[in-house]
Amino acid sequence: MQVDELLKPFPIKEFHPFPRALMGPGAHEMIGPEALKLGFRKTLVMTSGLRGTDIVHKIVESMKYHGLEVVVYDKVESNPKDYNVMDSVAMYTENQCDSFVSIGGGSSHDACKGARVSVAHDGRNVNEFEGFNMSENPKNPPHIAVSTTAGTGSETSWAYVITDTTTDPDNPHKYVAFDDASVTTLAIDDPVLYYDCPVDYTAQCGFDVLAHASEPYVSRLNFEPSLGNAIRAIKLTSENLREAVWNGQDLKGREGMMYAQYIAAQAFNSGGLGIIHSISHAVSAFYDTHHGLNNAIALPRVWAFNMPARYKAFAEIAVAMGVDVGGMTTVQAADAALAASIRLLRDVGITERFVDVTKDTYSKNRLGEGPTKFYEDQKVITGDDADVDRITHHVLGDACTPGNAKECTFETVRPVVDHCMNGDLDDLLT
C-alpha cells in the first residue's frame, strides 16, 4: 500500500505516544540512577563521539560509577547510514548488552532506534523496516536518549530516519520509519549540554525546529492536539534562536530552544510533516549535507508554495513570530510570516541556496567525504536539471510528502526544488 493511500484523506487521526522525560539544567546527571531503575546492566552507548567535547566521557564515567557496564559505539555519522545501525547491532550482540543509551542529536538517536528494532528482530537489516509500524515485535531493548542539540526531537518522537546505502549503492535513499515500538524509554534534555554546540550547527538545528513546528501547523492532517504545541514552538524559536546562536553560553536561549525542539517534535509526532522535510531528506541522501541546513534552505520556498492553501495559518504564524499584523489583511500577514522566516535565516547566518553549499560552508559538512564511493564523488552540489529531477523524484516518494499542505506533483514540486537549488530568496518577497 502506498504512503498516500495510508494517510489520505485522514478520516481517522492517531495520537502517538511520548516517552517519559527529564528536562532542565543538570538532568544528564540522573542517567546512572535512572538506568539502574530501568534494569540496565550492560549498555551499548551510541554516539558520533562528539569530538572536541568531553560529554560522552563524562556520561560514560558516570554510568560506570553507578555500577553499569558500558560498551561504546562512537561511529554514528550525520544522516545515519544503514551500516552504522548494523555495525552497532553486531557490537550489541557480541557484547551481550541488554540496553541502549544514545548521546548526541538526531543522528545518534535515530541510529539507536533503528538498532533496537533490528535487535528485536534477530538482527534483520534495518532497511526492512522502512514505512509505518513495520516491526513485528513490539518489545525491544530499553533506551535512554540524551540530547546534546536543540533540533531533531528524536528523543520524544516515533520516527527515525536512516539512509539506505546498500539496496542501490549508486542511488542512496533516505527514508523515514515511523514505528511506535521505536519510541525511547526515557528522554533526557539538558540545555547545559548544548553549550558546546557550534554557532552554525546551533542555527541549523534551530531551523529544524521551525520546520518541525510549522509543518504540522499547516498540515492537511489539521490535527487539533498538535496545533497548540506547534504554534508555541514557533514562538519559542523566534524568541530564542538568535540568542542561542550568538550567545550560546547563556542559559535562557539554550533552555528556550530545548523546550521549542521538544514540543515541536511532539507536534509533528501526530500532526505530520511536509515537503520541507522531503526535500531535506532527498538532498541528504545524495550529498550527505546536514538535515537542519537543508530544512533552513527549503523552508521559505515551501512556505511560499503552501501559502495559498493556508493563508490564515501562516498569518497566525506571523503573530507567533512577533510580527505586528495590525492593519494587515490575512494575505499580507501570511506574507509577513515568510519575510520573518527569511529575516531569521539571515540573522543566524545560514546559506541561502544549495549550490552555495561547499566543503567549507559549515563546521560539520561532509560533502565529498565518503566513506562510500558514491559520497566521495559528490564534491559539489550541481543544481543542474538532472540533479533537480532526481531530488524531485525522491521528494515525491518520501513518507512526509502526503501530509504537505498543498497537493504535490512532479510539475508543481520541481520548481520549488529548483528554487532551493538556484533561486534568490528576495524573489519570494516581491
Short mmCIF file of C-alpha atoms in Angstrom, two decimals:
data_model
loop_
_atom_site.label_atom_id
_atom_site.label_comp_id
_atom_site.label_asym_id
_atom_site.label_seq_id
_atom_site.Cartn_x
_atom_site.Cartn_y
_atom_site.Cartn_z
CA MET A 1 0.00 0.00 0.00
CA GLN A 2 1.32 3.44 -0.94
CA VAL A 3 2.01 6.08 1.70
CA ASP A 4 -0.68 8.40 0.33
CA GLU A 5 -3.22 5.57 0.47
CA LEU A 6 -2.40 5.07 4.13
CA LEU A 7 -2.74 8.75 5.03
CA LYS A 8 -5.30 10.39 2.78
CA PRO A 9 -7.95 11.65 3.32
CA PHE A 10 -7.17 11.29 7.05
CA PRO A 11 -10.67 10.37 8.27
CA ILE A 12 -9.22 8.86 11.47
CA LYS A 13 -6.28 10.59 13.12
CA GLU A 14 -3.96 8.80 15.51
CA PHE A 15 -2.26 10.26 18.56
CA HIS A 16 1.15 8.65 19.03
CA PRO A 17 2.80 8.14 22.43
CA PHE A 18 5.62 10.12 24.02
CA PRO A 19 8.23 8.75 26.42
CA ARG A 20 8.84 9.94 29.95
CA ALA A 21 11.34 12.83 30.03
CA LEU A 22 13.70 14.63 32.40
CA MET A 23 14.30 18.23 31.33
CA GLY A 24 16.40 21.10 32.65
CA PRO A 25 19.93 22.04 33.73
CA GLY A 26 21.73 19.07 35.27
CA ALA A 27 19.24 16.47 34.02
CA HIS A 28 22.01 14.43 32.36
CA GLU A 29 23.50 13.70 35.80
CA MET A 30 20.48 11.49 36.52
CA ILE A 31 21.33 8.94 33.83
CA GLY A 32 23.07 6.44 36.14
CA PRO A 33 20.27 6.12 38.73
CA GLU A 34 17.62 6.17 36.00
CA ALA A 35 19.35 3.42 34.05
CA LEU A 36 19.51 1.23 37.14
CA LYS A 37 15.81 1.82 37.84
CA LEU A 38 15.07 0.63 34.30
CA GLY A 39 17.07 -2.56 34.83
CA PHE A 40 20.12 -1.67 32.72
CA ARG A 41 23.16 -3.84 33.41
CA LYS A 42 25.33 -3.79 30.28
CA THR A 43 24.66 -0.89 27.94
CA LEU A 44 25.68 -0.02 24.41
CA VAL A 45 26.24 3.73 24.11
CA MET A 46 25.65 5.01 20.58
CA THR A 47 27.10 8.37 19.60
CA SER A 48 29.01 10.23 16.92
CA GLY A 49 31.73 10.70 19.54
CA LEU A 50 31.03 14.44 19.95
CA ARG A 51 34.72 15.02 19.39
CA GLY A 52 36.03 18.26 20.83
CA THR A 53 33.87 17.86 23.93
CA ASP A 54 34.08 15.63 26.99
CA ILE A 55 30.33 14.94 27.08
CA VAL A 56 30.49 11.27 26.13
CA HIS A 57 33.38 10.57 28.51
CA LYS A 58 31.62 12.23 31.45
CA ILE A 59 28.35 10.41 30.91
CA VAL A 60 30.04 7.04 30.39
CA GLU A 61 32.12 7.51 33.55
CA SER A 62 29.02 8.47 35.48
CA MET A 63 27.29 5.29 34.31
CA LYS A 64 30.28 3.20 35.33
CA TYR A 65 30.36 4.92 38.74
CA HIS A 66 26.82 3.65 39.30
CA GLY A 67 27.88 0.09 38.53
CA LEU A 68 26.86 -0.20 34.90
CA GLU A 69 28.97 -1.96 32.27
CA VAL A 70 29.36 0.21 29.18
CA VAL A 71 30.34 -0.55 25.58
CA VAL A 72 30.74 2.45 23.25
CA TYR A 73 29.94 2.64 19.54
CA ASP A 74 31.10 6.13 18.50
CA LYS A 75 30.96 5.95 14.73
CA VAL A 76 27.42 7.20 14.05
CA GLU A 77 27.51 9.56 11.07
CA SER A 78 25.40 12.56 10.21
CA ASN A 79 22.38 11.30 8.27
CA PRO A 80 22.94 7.88 9.87
CA LYS A 81 23.59 5.11 7.40
CA ASP A 82 22.28 1.58 7.41
CA TYR A 83 25.80 0.27 8.04
CA ASN A 84 26.07 2.43 11.19
CA VAL A 85 22.97 0.71 12.51
CA MET A 86 24.04 -2.81 11.59
CA ASP A 87 27.60 -2.37 12.94
CA SER A 88 26.14 -1.28 16.28
CA VAL A 89 23.74 -4.24 16.27
CA ALA A 90 26.72 -6.57 15.82
CA MET A 91 28.55 -4.87 18.70
CA TYR A 92 25.46 -5.08 20.91
CA THR A 93 25.06 -8.80 20.20
CA GLU A 94 28.74 -9.69 20.53
CA ASN A 95 28.96 -7.98 23.92
CA GLN A 96 25.66 -9.41 25.16
CA CYS A 97 24.28 -5.99 26.03
CA ASP A 98 20.77 -5.53 27.41
CA SER A 99 20.10 -1.83 26.84
CA PHE A 100 20.96 1.28 24.84
CA VAL A 101 21.94 4.88 25.55
CA SER A 102 22.23 7.38 22.71
CA ILE A 103 24.16 10.62 23.24
CA GLY A 104 24.00 13.37 20.65
CA GLY A 105 21.50 14.79 18.21
CA GLY A 106 19.03 13.14 15.89
CA SER A 107 21.63 11.04 14.12
CA SER A 108 22.66 9.20 17.29
CA HIS A 109 19.07 8.78 18.47
CA ASP A 110 17.77 7.65 15.06
CA ALA A 111 20.56 5.12 14.56
CA CYS A 112 19.91 3.79 18.04
CA LYS A 113 16.17 3.47 17.45
CA GLY A 114 16.87 1.55 14.24
CA ALA A 115 19.34 -0.69 16.07
CA ARG A 116 16.79 -1.52 18.75
CA VAL A 117 14.23 -2.54 16.15
CA SER A 118 16.83 -4.71 14.40
CA VAL A 119 17.90 -6.37 17.66
CA ALA A 120 14.26 -7.16 18.43
CA HIS A 121 14.04 -8.99 15.10
CA ASP A 122 17.16 -11.16 15.43
CA GLY A 123 19.42 -8.72 13.60
CA ARG A 124 17.38 -8.29 10.44
CA ASN A 125 18.58 -5.43 8.25
CA VAL A 126 17.18 -2.09 9.38
CA ASN A 127 16.13 -1.25 5.82
CA GLU A 128 13.42 -3.89 6.08
CA PHE A 129 11.53 -1.65 8.49
CA GLU A 130 11.02 1.40 6.28
CA GLY A 131 7.43 2.58 6.44
CA PHE A 132 4.71 2.71 9.07
CA ASN A 133 4.85 0.30 12.03
CA MET A 134 6.69 -2.33 10.03
CA SER A 135 8.22 -4.02 13.07
CA GLU A 136 6.51 -7.21 14.20
CA ASN A 137 7.91 -7.43 17.73
CA PRO A 138 6.56 -4.56 19.88
CA LYS A 139 9.19 -5.15 22.55
CA ASN A 140 12.76 -4.07 22.03
CA PRO A 141 15.63 -3.21 24.39
CA PRO A 142 15.18 -0.18 26.67
CA HIS A 143 16.71 3.09 25.52
CA ILE A 144 17.69 6.36 27.21
CA ALA A 145 18.24 9.22 24.75
CA VAL A 146 20.42 12.12 25.93
CA SER A 147 20.20 15.14 23.62
CA THR A 148 23.12 17.50 23.00
CA THR A 149 21.41 19.63 20.35
CA ALA A 150 18.14 21.53 20.18
CA GLY A 151 16.81 20.38 16.87
CA THR A 152 15.55 16.96 15.99
CA GLY A 153 13.29 15.96 18.86
CA SER A 154 14.02 12.32 18.05
CA GLU A 155 14.20 11.58 21.76
CA THR A 156 10.43 12.06 22.01
CA SER A 157 9.05 11.05 18.59
CA TRP A 158 8.03 7.77 16.96
CA ALA A 159 10.16 8.46 13.87
CA TYR A 160 13.70 7.59 12.91
CA VAL A 161 15.49 8.42 9.67
CA ILE A 162 18.07 6.16 8.01
CA THR A 163 19.98 6.35 4.72
CA ASP A 164 19.89 3.10 2.74
CA THR A 165 23.27 2.83 1.02
CA THR A 166 23.18 -0.88 0.20
CA THR A 167 19.98 -1.63 -1.73
CA ASP A 168 21.18 0.54 -4.63
CA PRO A 169 24.70 1.91 -3.90
CA ASP A 170 24.53 4.25 -6.89
CA ASN A 171 21.24 5.77 -5.74
CA PRO A 172 21.13 6.15 -1.94
CA HIS A 173 17.70 6.50 -0.41
CA LYS A 174 16.98 8.35 2.83
CA TYR A 175 13.77 7.20 4.43
CA VAL A 176 11.64 7.78 7.50
CA ALA A 177 10.49 4.82 9.54
CA PHE A 178 7.53 5.60 11.77
CA ASP A 179 7.17 2.96 14.46
CA ASP A 180 5.53 3.13 17.89
CA ALA A 181 7.92 0.40 19.03
CA SER A 182 10.89 2.70 18.42
CA VAL A 183 9.85 5.33 20.99
CA THR A 184 12.57 5.76 23.59
CA THR A 185 12.14 4.61 27.17
CA LEU A 186 13.40 7.86 28.68
CA ALA A 187 14.34 11.21 27.13
CA ILE A 188 16.88 13.48 28.81
CA ASP A 189 17.11 17.10 27.67
CA ASP A 190 19.71 19.22 29.44
CA PRO A 191 20.41 22.69 27.98
CA VAL A 192 23.84 22.75 29.62
CA LEU A 193 24.91 20.05 27.15
CA TYR A 194 24.11 22.45 24.29
CA TYR A 195 26.81 24.92 25.31
CA ASP A 196 29.45 23.14 23.19
CA CYS A 197 27.25 23.14 20.07
CA PRO A 198 28.96 25.25 17.34
CA VAL A 199 27.36 28.50 16.21
CA ASP A 200 26.46 27.32 12.71
CA TYR A 201 25.21 23.96 13.92
CA THR A 202 23.02 25.67 16.54
CA ALA A 203 21.46 27.80 13.79
CA GLN A 204 20.80 24.85 11.50
CA CYS A 205 19.28 22.77 14.29
CA GLY A 206 17.06 25.73 15.14
CA PHE A 207 15.60 25.72 11.65
CA ASP A 208 14.92 22.02 12.03
CA VAL A 209 12.75 23.06 14.99
CA LEU A 210 10.97 25.74 12.93
CA ALA A 211 10.26 23.15 10.23
CA HIS A 212 9.01 20.63 12.79
CA ALA A 213 6.66 23.24 14.25
CA SER A 214 5.38 24.92 11.09
CA GLU A 215 4.70 21.81 9.03
CA PRO A 216 2.14 20.25 11.41
CA TYR A 217 0.59 23.68 11.93
CA VAL A 218 -0.29 23.92 8.24
CA SER A 219 -0.52 20.16 7.54
CA ARG A 220 -3.53 18.76 5.75
CA LEU A 221 -3.98 16.46 8.75
CA ASN A 222 -5.05 19.56 10.74
CA PHE A 223 -4.66 17.55 13.95
CA GLU A 224 -6.04 19.65 16.81
CA PRO A 225 -3.92 18.11 19.63
CA SER A 226 -0.76 19.13 17.73
CA LEU A 227 -1.63 22.73 16.90
CA GLY A 228 -1.00 24.26 20.33
CA ASN A 229 2.47 22.76 20.63
CA ALA A 230 3.26 23.71 17.04
CA ILE A 231 2.44 27.42 17.34
CA ARG A 232 4.11 27.63 20.77
CA ALA A 233 7.29 26.11 19.37
CA ILE A 234 7.31 28.66 16.55
CA LYS A 235 7.05 31.45 19.13
CA LEU A 236 9.82 29.99 21.29
CA THR A 237 12.11 29.56 18.29
CA SER A 238 11.55 33.12 17.13
CA GLU A 239 12.26 34.43 20.62
CA ASN A 240 15.30 32.28 21.47
CA LEU A 241 17.18 31.10 18.37
CA ARG A 242 19.18 34.28 17.77
CA GLU A 243 20.31 34.34 21.39
CA ALA A 244 21.16 30.62 21.38
CA VAL A 245 23.26 31.08 18.23
CA TRP A 246 25.16 34.24 19.12
CA ASN A 247 25.31 33.92 22.91
CA GLY A 248 25.46 30.15 23.27
CA GLN A 249 26.71 30.11 26.86
CA ASP A 250 23.56 31.90 28.02
CA LEU A 251 21.06 29.59 29.65
CA LYS A 252 17.92 31.46 28.61
CA GLY A 253 18.36 30.99 24.87
CA ARG A 254 19.53 27.41 25.21
CA GLU A 255 16.67 26.46 27.53
CA GLY A 256 14.13 28.19 25.30
CA MET A 257 15.33 26.18 22.32
CA MET A 258 15.31 23.00 24.40
CA TYR A 259 11.60 23.39 25.02
CA ALA A 260 10.94 24.56 21.47
CA GLN A 261 12.55 21.48 19.90
CA TYR A 262 10.85 19.14 22.34
CA ILE A 263 7.30 20.35 21.82
CA ALA A 264 7.83 20.85 18.08
CA ALA A 265 8.64 17.14 17.81
CA GLN A 266 5.56 16.32 19.83
CA ALA A 267 3.56 18.41 17.36
CA PHE A 268 4.75 16.55 14.28
CA ASN A 269 4.65 13.22 16.11
CA SER A 270 0.93 13.02 15.34
CA GLY A 271 0.36 16.16 13.26
CA GLY A 272 2.54 15.24 10.30
CA LEU A 273 5.26 16.92 8.26
CA GLY A 274 5.59 18.05 4.65
CA ILE A 275 7.98 18.68 1.81
CA ILE A 276 10.42 20.82 3.76
CA HIS A 277 11.46 17.51 5.23
CA SER A 278 11.05 15.61 1.99
CA ILE A 279 13.42 17.98 0.19
CA SER A 280 15.86 17.80 3.09
CA HIS A 281 15.84 14.00 3.05
CA ALA A 282 16.48 13.95 -0.69
CA VAL A 283 19.41 16.37 -0.58
CA SER A 284 20.92 14.49 2.37
CA ALA A 285 20.54 11.21 0.52
CA PHE A 286 22.58 12.47 -2.41
CA TYR A 287 25.02 14.89 -0.74
CA ASP A 288 25.16 13.93 2.95
CA THR A 289 24.51 17.55 3.96
CA HIS A 290 23.14 18.46 7.38
CA HIS A 291 19.41 17.96 7.84
CA GLY A 292 18.92 21.27 9.63
CA LEU A 293 20.76 23.21 6.93
CA ASN A 294 18.63 21.54 4.28
CA ASN A 295 15.45 22.41 6.19
CA ALA A 296 16.58 26.03 6.51
CA ILE A 297 17.16 26.41 2.78
CA ALA A 298 13.90 24.67 1.87
CA LEU A 299 11.64 26.29 4.48
CA PRO A 300 10.98 29.72 2.90
CA ARG A 301 10.41 28.17 -0.53
CA VAL A 302 7.97 25.59 0.83
CA TRP A 303 6.16 28.21 2.91
CA ALA A 304 5.69 30.28 -0.26
CA PHE A 305 4.49 27.18 -2.14
CA ASN A 306 1.99 26.19 0.57
CA MET A 307 0.72 29.64 1.46
CA PRO A 308 -2.23 29.78 -0.98
CA ALA A 309 -3.65 26.68 0.71
CA ARG A 310 -3.20 28.02 4.26
CA TYR A 311 -3.18 31.83 4.33
CA LYS A 312 -4.93 32.01 7.71
CA ALA A 313 -2.50 29.58 9.36
CA PHE A 314 0.51 31.47 8.01
CA ALA A 315 -1.00 34.74 9.26
CA GLU A 316 -1.15 33.15 12.72
CA ILE A 317 2.47 32.07 12.34
CA ALA A 318 3.37 35.72 11.68
CA VAL A 319 1.88 36.68 15.04
CA ALA A 320 3.81 33.89 16.76
CA MET A 321 6.99 35.22 15.17
CA GLY A 322 6.40 38.64 16.70
CA VAL A 323 5.05 40.45 13.66
CA ASP A 324 2.59 43.28 14.33
CA VAL A 325 -0.15 42.36 11.88
CA GLY A 326 -2.44 45.21 12.84
CA GLY A 327 -3.98 46.72 9.73
CA MET A 328 -2.84 43.83 7.54
CA THR A 329 -5.10 41.57 5.54
CA THR A 330 -4.76 37.83 6.10
CA VAL A 331 -2.71 37.51 2.92
CA GLN A 332 -0.44 40.38 3.91
CA ALA A 333 0.10 38.83 7.34
CA ALA A 334 0.96 35.49 5.72
CA ASP A 335 3.48 37.27 3.50
CA ALA A 336 4.92 38.86 6.64
CA ALA A 337 5.48 35.41 8.14
CA LEU A 338 7.52 34.46 5.08
CA ALA A 339 9.56 37.65 5.39
CA ALA A 340 10.14 36.93 9.09
CA SER A 341 11.46 33.44 8.30
CA ILE A 342 13.94 34.87 5.78
CA ARG A 343 15.00 37.55 8.26
CA LEU A 344 15.62 34.87 10.88
CA LEU A 345 17.61 32.73 8.43
CA ARG A 346 19.81 35.68 7.55
CA ASP A 347 20.17 36.81 11.15
CA VAL A 348 21.65 33.46 12.16
CA GLY A 349 23.92 33.29 9.12
CA ILE A 350 22.61 30.32 7.15
CA THR A 351 23.49 29.74 3.49
CA GLU A 352 20.52 30.53 1.24
CA ARG A 353 20.92 28.18 -1.76
CA PHE A 354 22.06 24.59 -2.07
CA VAL A 355 24.50 25.41 -4.87
CA ASP A 356 26.29 27.75 -2.47
CA VAL A 357 26.99 24.94 0.00
CA THR A 358 30.66 24.00 -0.28
CA LYS A 359 33.03 21.91 1.79
CA ASP A 360 33.86 24.95 3.93
CA THR A 361 30.31 26.28 4.34
CA TYR A 362 29.76 24.91 7.84
CA SER A 363 31.68 23.04 10.51
CA LYS A 364 30.08 19.61 10.17
CA ASN A 365 29.96 19.49 6.38
CA ARG A 366 30.63 16.00 4.98
CA LEU A 367 30.34 16.95 1.29
CA GLY A 368 32.61 14.69 -0.74
CA GLU A 369 33.98 12.85 2.33
CA GLY A 370 32.67 9.36 1.78
CA PRO A 371 33.03 6.79 3.26
CA THR A 372 31.33 5.15 0.28
CA LYS A 373 32.48 5.74 -3.28
CA PHE A 374 29.16 7.40 -4.07
CA TYR A 375 29.63 10.09 -1.41
CA GLU A 376 33.29 10.60 -2.27
CA ASP A 377 32.16 11.60 -5.75
CA GLN A 378 29.58 14.16 -4.54
CA LYS A 379 32.02 17.03 -4.08
CA VAL A 380 29.76 19.88 -5.21
CA ILE A 381 26.00 20.38 -5.39
CA THR A 382 25.39 20.90 -9.09
CA GLY A 383 21.77 22.08 -9.12
CA ASP A 384 21.50 21.25 -12.82
CA ASP A 385 18.40 19.81 -14.46
CA ALA A 386 19.34 16.20 -13.78
CA ASP A 387 20.04 16.98 -10.13
CA VAL A 388 16.73 18.80 -9.71
CA ASP A 389 14.90 15.91 -11.36
CA ARG A 390 16.38 13.20 -9.14
CA ILE A 391 15.74 15.20 -5.99
CA THR A 392 12.14 15.89 -7.05
CA HIS A 393 11.52 12.19 -7.68
CA HIS A 394 12.94 11.39 -4.22
CA VAL A 395 10.65 14.03 -2.67
CA LEU A 396 7.55 12.50 -4.24
CA GLY A 397 8.38 9.11 -2.72
CA ASP A 398 9.07 10.46 0.77
CA ALA A 399 6.80 9.49 3.66
CA CYS A 400 6.45 13.15 4.74
CA THR A 401 5.05 14.37 1.41
CA PRO A 402 1.40 13.23 1.79
CA GLY A 403 0.96 15.48 4.83
CA ASN A 404 2.03 18.59 2.94
CA ALA A 405 -0.49 21.43 2.99
CA LYS A 406 -0.68 21.64 -0.80
CA GLU A 407 -1.02 18.73 -3.21
CA CYS A 408 2.32 17.69 -4.70
CA THR A 409 3.05 16.54 -8.23
CA PHE A 410 6.27 16.44 -10.20
CA GLU A 411 5.17 19.52 -12.15
CA THR A 412 4.37 21.58 -9.03
CA VAL A 413 7.25 20.45 -6.81
CA ARG A 414 10.07 20.61 -9.35
CA PRO A 415 10.10 24.45 -9.46
CA VAL A 416 10.29 24.52 -5.65
CA VAL A 417 13.31 22.20 -5.71
CA ASP A 418 14.90 24.23 -8.49
CA HIS A 419 14.47 27.42 -6.45
CA CYS A 420 16.02 25.75 -3.41
CA MET A 421 18.99 24.89 -5.57
CA ASN A 422 19.42 28.06 -7.58
CA GLY A 423 16.87 30.75 -6.68
CA ASP A 424 17.19 34.06 -4.86
CA LEU A 425 15.17 34.38 -1.64
CA ASP A 426 14.44 38.02 -2.41
CA ASP A 427 12.34 36.80 -5.34
CA LEU A 428 9.88 35.36 -2.82
CA LEU A 429 9.35 38.77 -1.24
CA THR A 430 8.35 40.64 -4.39
#
